[in-house]
Amino acid sequence: MLAQEAVNSGDTAWVLVCTGLVLFMTPGLAVFYGGMVRTRNVLAMLQQNMIALGVVSLTWVLVGYTIAFGDDAGSGLLGNFELFGLTDLGVPPAPHLHVVAGQVTIPTLAFVAYQMMFAVITPALVTGATAGRLKFIGWVVFIAIWSIVVYAPIAHWLWHPDGLLARFGTQDWAGGMVVHASAGAAVLATLMVVGRRRGWPHTAAPPNSIPLTILGAGILWFGWFGFNGGDGLQANGVAAQALINTHLAAAAGMLVWLVAERAKDGHSTVVGGVSGAVAGLATITPAAGYVNTLSAIAIGAIAGLVCHTALRLKYLLRLDDALDVLAVHFVGGMLGSLLVGFFGNSGTNPLGKDGIFFGGGGSLLWHQIVGVICVVIFSFVLSWLIAAGVQAVIGLRAPTDTQDNLDHAQQGTDAYHLGGVAGLNGTGAPERRRTGRNRSTARPGRTAQPGQAAQPGQTAQPGQTAQPVQPGQPVRQVRLVTATVDPARLPTTRELREALLDAGATSIVVSDATVSTAQPAARALPRGYWLDQDLLDRARVEVVVERDAVPAVLNVLGGYGADRSDSFVQDVQPATDVR
């Protein structure tokens, strides 16, 4: 721990706040991804992200931190193991660590915690690409190993003053290479091991909750202020510059993506907007503390255009990247790292270097190119070895027959209980039986006594009703009309109800239905995807009506899109008329 007199309370408070912001990004990423997967895989996706908070936090404290930020072992590749388990923190991080001028003025534990959150979220990025295919225990083992043998060494190369790439002159402000490029290379390797989803690319699933995705994007945008703003470890002008650069790059990325989306697909969508924002955030990450404001806007705009174009990358590579991690994070991280070589400005940060556009020549760009190549190759090779090893020993790819419903297979429950039946209370117990067949614990219904009406939980005898028909009373002749209508053509339920009652309806039931169509309907999905919908959502209307009023009811339903060829009329007898 630093001596108390060397600690600056303002710098310490700022870094601690940024630590919380970066931590918040992991659940934000979980929600961002969780909204875009199919309904039956939501919980699995949330867990794959949240588990990194548990696993990587421990691996970081035990061994990751000392590999990344311990004194260099002599080659610039790894730190020594003197800080294993944080047993000796008497010496603070070295001066000039990362981009810090002079002495580090925060407690070492504050630095450990801040860097921990970067280590946590980096492997979680991979889950968006592998959505619907990961075996949970295999994923846990993968991220535990990956955080130690891939992430920690790369962090040492770039963020330790004696790291190999740091000495070479490569610059990475907040993780364009350490976070995004390394995770993107891991995506490439992991997808080669876990393969494609069944039916890809000719089968697409609509997102279960776009509002959930937008909420996650908002959390990510908010958390990114800590992601980029705290890397200087000081509450000063550089931190303020990094923060505003972060925001403006996201704004520019959003707007350019929307324009590109409109030109390509004919619509500017809310998912496209936040995708552009995240692309801008990922791309500005390596440059946030090294460029001026106008450069940040230009970088964000370039990101929006390039990352939108890169959506086709997975089809060219024949890799089933479910949520476009390659286009947004991998391409964005590499792009931003290279753009530092063009937009770097020592006037913004004295510890930075001038790029091509500010008279610095091509040396910084060369350093950036070498850095990107080294990180990508190292992460790809080791990630493939880890993924292949995990797949061979315990399995990384979920069994094919469970991939369409990972929530049931891995969680034993559903994310949503929205239907009327699914939302009903049921019998239960404090502990679920693990063996034997599931049997209802409900008691058989009791039989009503003669002369009594059946009560809830009782079974009426044949011929018994709540309101028996008197002998000689005529039985009504009524019909049941069943039709499906387009819900979009129903302005209000009251209008439908009143129109049917005026036509002579005596009973009306409306329920959700899905009908087959001879001509599939094209449906737009996020980020330019589309699918042919062979089954369409409709409202099923069942109307009990006197026989003479059937034509009037059919005319009403026809006004709301019901086709007579798909409607049915049946003779029915109300239960009250049963003798």
PDB file of C-alpha atoms in Angstrom, residues 166-313:
ATOM      1  CA  ALA A 166       5.284  -0.570 -24.442  1.00  0.00           C
ATOM      2  CA  ARG A 167       9.079  -0.386 -24.823  1.00  0.00           C
ATOM      3  CA  PHE A 168       8.675  -0.738 -28.595  1.00  0.00           C
ATOM      4  CA  GLY A 169       6.469   2.354 -28.643  1.00  0.00           C
ATOM      5  CA  THR A 170       2.985   0.917 -29.176  1.00  0.00           C
ATOM      6  CA  GLN A 171       0.239   2.890 -27.455  1.00  0.00           C
ATOM      7  CA  ASP A 172      -3.112   1.629 -26.174  1.00  0.00           C
ATOM      8  CA  TRP A 173      -4.979   4.032 -23.928  1.00  0.00           C
ATOM      9  CA  ALA A 174      -7.767   1.838 -22.550  1.00  0.00           C
ATOM     10  CA  GLY A 175      -7.777  -1.467 -24.363  1.00  0.00           C
ATOM     11  CA  GLY A 176      -8.214  -1.305 -28.121  1.00  0.00           C
ATOM     12  CA  MET A 177      -5.653  -4.099 -28.275  1.00  0.00           C
ATOM     13  CA  VAL A 178      -5.634  -5.424 -24.707  1.00  0.00           C
ATOM     14  CA  VAL A 179      -9.438  -5.745 -24.585  1.00  0.00           C
ATOM     15  CA  HIS A 180     -11.120  -5.569 -27.995  1.00  0.00           C
ATOM     16  CA  ALA A 181      -8.495  -6.991 -30.347  1.00  0.00           C
ATOM     17  CA  SER A 182      -7.589  -9.809 -27.954  1.00  0.00           C
ATOM     18  CA  ALA A 183     -11.254 -10.701 -27.388  1.00  0.00           C
ATOM     19  CA  GLY A 184     -11.958 -10.489 -31.128  1.00  0.00           C
ATOM     20  CA  ALA A 185      -9.120 -12.885 -31.914  1.00  0.00           C
ATOM     21  CA  ALA A 186     -10.501 -15.198 -29.222  1.00  0.00           C
ATOM     22  CA  VAL A 187     -13.873 -15.025 -30.991  1.00  0.00           C
ATOM     23  CA  LEU A 188     -12.295 -16.213 -34.235  1.00  0.00           C
ATOM     24  CA  ALA A 189     -10.615 -19.120 -32.495  1.00  0.00           C
ATOM     25  CA  THR A 190     -13.598 -20.114 -30.358  1.00  0.00           C
ATOM     26  CA  LEU A 191     -16.007 -20.083 -33.293  1.00  0.00           C
ATOM     27  CA  MET A 192     -13.741 -22.487 -35.127  1.00  0.00           C
ATOM     28  CA  VAL A 193     -14.113 -24.909 -32.217  1.00  0.00           C
ATOM     29  CA  VAL A 194     -17.815 -24.565 -31.312  1.00  0.00           C
ATOM     30  CA  GLY A 195     -19.006 -24.298 -34.919  1.00  0.00           C
ATOM     31  CA  ARG A 196     -22.257 -22.900 -36.227  1.00  0.00           C
ATOM     32  CA  ARG A 197     -25.807 -22.905 -34.995  1.00  0.00           C
ATOM     33  CA  ARG A 198     -28.180 -25.356 -36.634  1.00  0.00           C
ATOM     34  CA  GLY A 199     -29.417 -23.953 -39.943  1.00  0.00           C
ATOM     35  CA  TRP A 200     -27.096 -20.941 -40.046  1.00  0.00           C
ATOM     36  CA  PRO A 201     -27.008 -18.735 -42.113  1.00  0.00           C
ATOM     37  CA  HIS A 202     -30.431 -19.604 -43.515  1.00  0.00           C
ATOM     38  CA  THR A 203     -32.177 -19.635 -40.147  1.00  0.00           C
ATOM     39  CA  ALA A 204     -32.480 -16.491 -38.069  1.00  0.00           C
ATOM     40  CA  ALA A 205     -34.198 -15.960 -34.729  1.00  0.00           C
ATOM     41  CA  PRO A 206     -35.772 -12.622 -33.788  1.00  0.00           C
ATOM     42  CA  PRO A 207     -34.517 -10.925 -30.610  1.00  0.00           C
ATOM     43  CA  ASN A 208     -36.630 -11.534 -27.532  1.00  0.00           C
ATOM     44  CA  SER A 209     -36.479  -7.949 -26.236  1.00  0.00           C
ATOM     45  CA  ILE A 210     -35.085  -4.985 -28.148  1.00  0.00           C
ATOM     46  CA  PRO A 211     -35.887  -2.658 -25.199  1.00  0.00           C
ATOM     47  CA  LEU A 212     -33.622  -4.854 -23.048  1.00  0.00           C
ATOM     48  CA  THR A 213     -30.837  -4.439 -25.597  1.00  0.00           C
ATOM     49  CA  ILE A 214     -31.255  -0.661 -25.614  1.00  0.00           C
ATOM     50  CA  LEU A 215     -31.087  -0.606 -21.821  1.00  0.00           C
ATOM     51  CA  GLY A 216     -27.860  -2.607 -21.950  1.00  0.00           C
ATOM     52  CA  ALA A 217     -26.408  -0.241 -24.543  1.00  0.00           C
ATOM     53  CA  GLY A 218     -27.202   2.710 -22.292  1.00  0.00           C
ATOM     54  CA  ILE A 219     -25.412   1.036 -19.375  1.00  0.00           C
ATOM     55  CA  LEU A 220     -22.398   0.346 -21.575  1.00  0.00           C
ATOM     56  CA  TRP A 221     -22.266   3.954 -22.773  1.00  0.00           C
ATOM     57  CA  PHE A 222     -22.482   5.180 -19.184  1.00  0.00           C
ATOM     58  CA  GLY A 223     -19.853   2.729 -17.940  1.00  0.00           C
ATOM     59  CA  TRP A 224     -17.482   3.611 -20.771  1.00  0.00           C
ATOM     60  CA  PHE A 225     -16.833   6.966 -19.107  1.00  0.00           C
ATOM     61  CA  GLY A 226     -15.015   4.999 -16.422  1.00  0.00           C
ATOM     62  CA  PHE A 227     -13.511   2.612 -18.969  1.00  0.00           C
ATOM     63  CA  ASN A 228     -11.740   5.442 -20.808  1.00  0.00           C
ATOM     64  CA  GLY A 229     -11.835   8.253 -18.277  1.00  0.00           C
ATOM     65  CA  GLY A 230      -9.949   6.535 -15.479  1.00  0.00           C
ATOM     66  CA  ASP A 231      -6.993   5.080 -17.364  1.00  0.00           C
ATOM     67  CA  GLY A 232      -4.737   8.037 -16.631  1.00  0.00           C
ATOM     68  CA  LEU A 233      -5.269   7.261 -12.933  1.00  0.00           C
ATOM     69  CA  GLN A 234      -5.597  10.993 -12.278  1.00  0.00           C
ATOM     70  CA  ALA A 235      -8.502  13.427 -12.027  1.00  0.00           C
ATOM     71  CA  ASN A 236      -7.112  16.027 -14.423  1.00  0.00           C
ATOM     72  CA  GLY A 237      -7.508  17.551 -17.855  1.00  0.00           C
ATOM     73  CA  VAL A 238      -6.454  14.401 -19.672  1.00  0.00           C
ATOM     74  CA  ALA A 239      -9.236  12.501 -17.919  1.00  0.00           C
ATOM     75  CA  ALA A 240     -11.729  15.165 -18.976  1.00  0.00           C
ATOM     76  CA  GLN A 241     -10.465  15.008 -22.553  1.00  0.00           C
ATOM     77  CA  ALA A 242     -10.737  11.214 -22.596  1.00  0.00           C
ATOM     78  CA  LEU A 243     -14.279  11.400 -21.247  1.00  0.00           C
ATOM     79  CA  ILE A 244     -15.578  13.880 -23.805  1.00  0.00           C
ATOM     80  CA  ASN A 245     -13.758  12.057 -26.601  1.00  0.00           C
ATOM     81  CA  THR A 246     -15.548   8.895 -25.528  1.00  0.00           C
ATOM     82  CA  HIS A 247     -18.968  10.493 -25.679  1.00  0.00           C
ATOM     83  CA  LEU A 248     -18.478  12.307 -28.966  1.00  0.00           C
ATOM     84  CA  ALA A 249     -17.061   9.264 -30.725  1.00  0.00           C
ATOM     85  CA  ALA A 250     -20.129   7.277 -29.661  1.00  0.00           C
ATOM     86  CA  ALA A 251     -22.427  10.034 -30.918  1.00  0.00           C
ATOM     87  CA  ALA A 252     -20.666  10.231 -34.286  1.00  0.00           C
ATOM     88  CA  GLY A 253     -20.625   6.450 -34.626  1.00  0.00           C
ATOM     89  CA  MET A 254     -24.356   6.297 -33.939  1.00  0.00           C
ATOM     90  CA  LEU A 255     -25.265   8.893 -36.557  1.00  0.00           C
ATOM     91  CA  VAL A 256     -23.052   7.510 -39.312  1.00  0.00           C
ATOM     92  CA  TRP A 257     -24.283   3.942 -38.689  1.00  0.00           C
ATOM     93  CA  LEU A 258     -27.888   5.155 -38.962  1.00  0.00           C
ATOM     94  CA  VAL A 259     -27.167   6.866 -42.285  1.00  0.00           C
ATOM     95  CA  ALA A 260     -25.392   3.762 -43.610  1.00  0.00           C
ATOM     96  CA  GLU A 261     -28.247   1.565 -42.408  1.00  0.00           C
ATOM     97  CA  ARG A 262     -30.810   3.785 -44.078  1.00  0.00           C
ATOM     98  CA  ALA A 263     -28.894   3.705 -47.364  1.00  0.00           C
ATOM     99  CA  LYS A 264     -28.494  -0.078 -47.297  1.00  0.00           C
ATOM    100  CA  ASP A 265     -31.724  -1.387 -45.748  1.00  0.00           C
ATOM    101  CA  GLY A 266     -34.161   1.493 -46.074  1.00  0.00           C
ATOM    102  CA  HIS A 267     -34.596   1.936 -42.302  1.00  0.00           C
ATOM    103  CA  SER A 268     -32.711   3.636 -39.503  1.00  0.00           C
ATOM    104  CA  THR A 269     -33.345   1.414 -36.486  1.00  0.00           C
ATOM    105  CA  VAL A 270     -32.829   1.855 -32.780  1.00  0.00           C
ATOM    106  CA  VAL A 271     -30.662  -1.286 -32.640  1.00  0.00           C
ATOM    107  CA  GLY A 272     -28.593   0.123 -35.476  1.00  0.00           C
ATOM    108  CA  GLY A 273     -28.175   3.365 -33.563  1.00  0.00           C
ATOM    109  CA  VAL A 274     -26.835   1.742 -30.402  1.00  0.00           C
ATOM    110  CA  SER A 275     -24.687  -0.612 -32.492  1.00  0.00           C
ATOM    111  CA  GLY A 276     -23.055   2.421 -34.060  1.00  0.00           C
ATOM    112  CA  ALA A 277     -22.571   3.976 -30.643  1.00  0.00           C
ATOM    113  CA  VAL A 278     -20.874   0.842 -29.277  1.00  0.00           C
ATOM    114  CA  ALA A 279     -18.700   0.690 -32.410  1.00  0.00           C
ATOM    115  CA  GLY A 280     -17.653   4.287 -31.777  1.00  0.00           C
ATOM    116  CA  LEU A 281     -16.919   3.501 -28.134  1.00  0.00           C
ATOM    117  CA  ALA A 282     -14.814   0.455 -28.983  1.00  0.00           C
ATOM    118  CA  THR A 283     -12.885   2.357 -31.654  1.00  0.00           C
ATOM    119  CA  ILE A 284     -12.098   5.429 -29.532  1.00  0.00           C
ATOM    120  CA  THR A 285     -10.929   3.250 -26.624  1.00  0.00           C
ATOM    121  CA  PRO A 286      -7.248   2.979 -27.661  1.00  0.00           C
ATOM    122  CA  ALA A 287      -7.129   6.669 -28.619  1.00  0.00           C
ATOM    123  CA  ALA A 288      -9.288   8.422 -26.015  1.00  0.00           C
ATOM    124  CA  GLY A 289      -6.415   9.971 -24.050  1.00  0.00           C
ATOM    125  CA  TYR A 290      -4.166  10.649 -27.014  1.00  0.00           C
ATOM    126  CA  VAL A 291      -6.330  12.661 -29.455  1.00  0.00           C
ATOM    127  CA  ASN A 292      -8.170  15.967 -29.470  1.00  0.00           C
ATOM    128  CA  THR A 293     -11.904  16.534 -29.673  1.00  0.00           C
ATOM    129  CA  LEU A 294     -12.257  16.882 -33.441  1.00  0.00           C
ATOM    130  CA  SER A 295     -10.128  13.808 -33.973  1.00  0.00           C
ATOM    131  CA  ALA A 296     -12.425  11.839 -31.641  1.00  0.00           C
ATOM    132  CA  ILE A 297     -15.457  12.844 -33.729  1.00  0.00           C
ATOM    133  CA  ALA A 298     -13.660  11.759 -36.902  1.00  0.00           C
ATOM    134  CA  ILE A 299     -12.658   8.441 -35.329  1.00  0.00           C
ATOM    135  CA  GLY A 300     -16.252   7.775 -34.252  1.00  0.00           C
ATOM    136  CA  ALA A 301     -17.578   8.595 -37.719  1.00  0.00           C
ATOM    137  CA  ILE A 302     -15.035   6.291 -39.371  1.00  0.00           C
ATOM    138  CA  ALA A 303     -16.007   3.578 -36.901  1.00  0.00           C
ATOM    139  CA  GLY A 304     -19.694   3.878 -37.769  1.00  0.00           C
ATOM    140  CA  LEU A 305     -18.998   3.412 -41.466  1.00  0.00           C
ATOM    141  CA  VAL A 306     -16.283   0.751 -41.278  1.00  0.00           C
ATOM    142  CA  CYS A 307     -17.936  -1.380 -38.574  1.00  0.00           C
ATOM    143  CA  HIS A 308     -21.286  -1.290 -40.393  1.00  0.00           C
ATOM    144  CA  THR A 309     -19.553  -2.479 -43.548  1.00  0.00           C
ATOM    145  CA  ALA A 310     -17.802  -5.187 -41.517  1.00  0.00           C
ATOM    146  CA  LEU A 311     -21.147  -6.846 -40.742  1.00  0.00           C
ATOM    147  CA  ARG A 312     -20.511  -8.908 -43.870  1.00  0.00           C
ATOM    148  CA  LEU A 313     -17.214 -10.171 -42.446  1.00  0.00           C
TER     149      LEU A 313
END
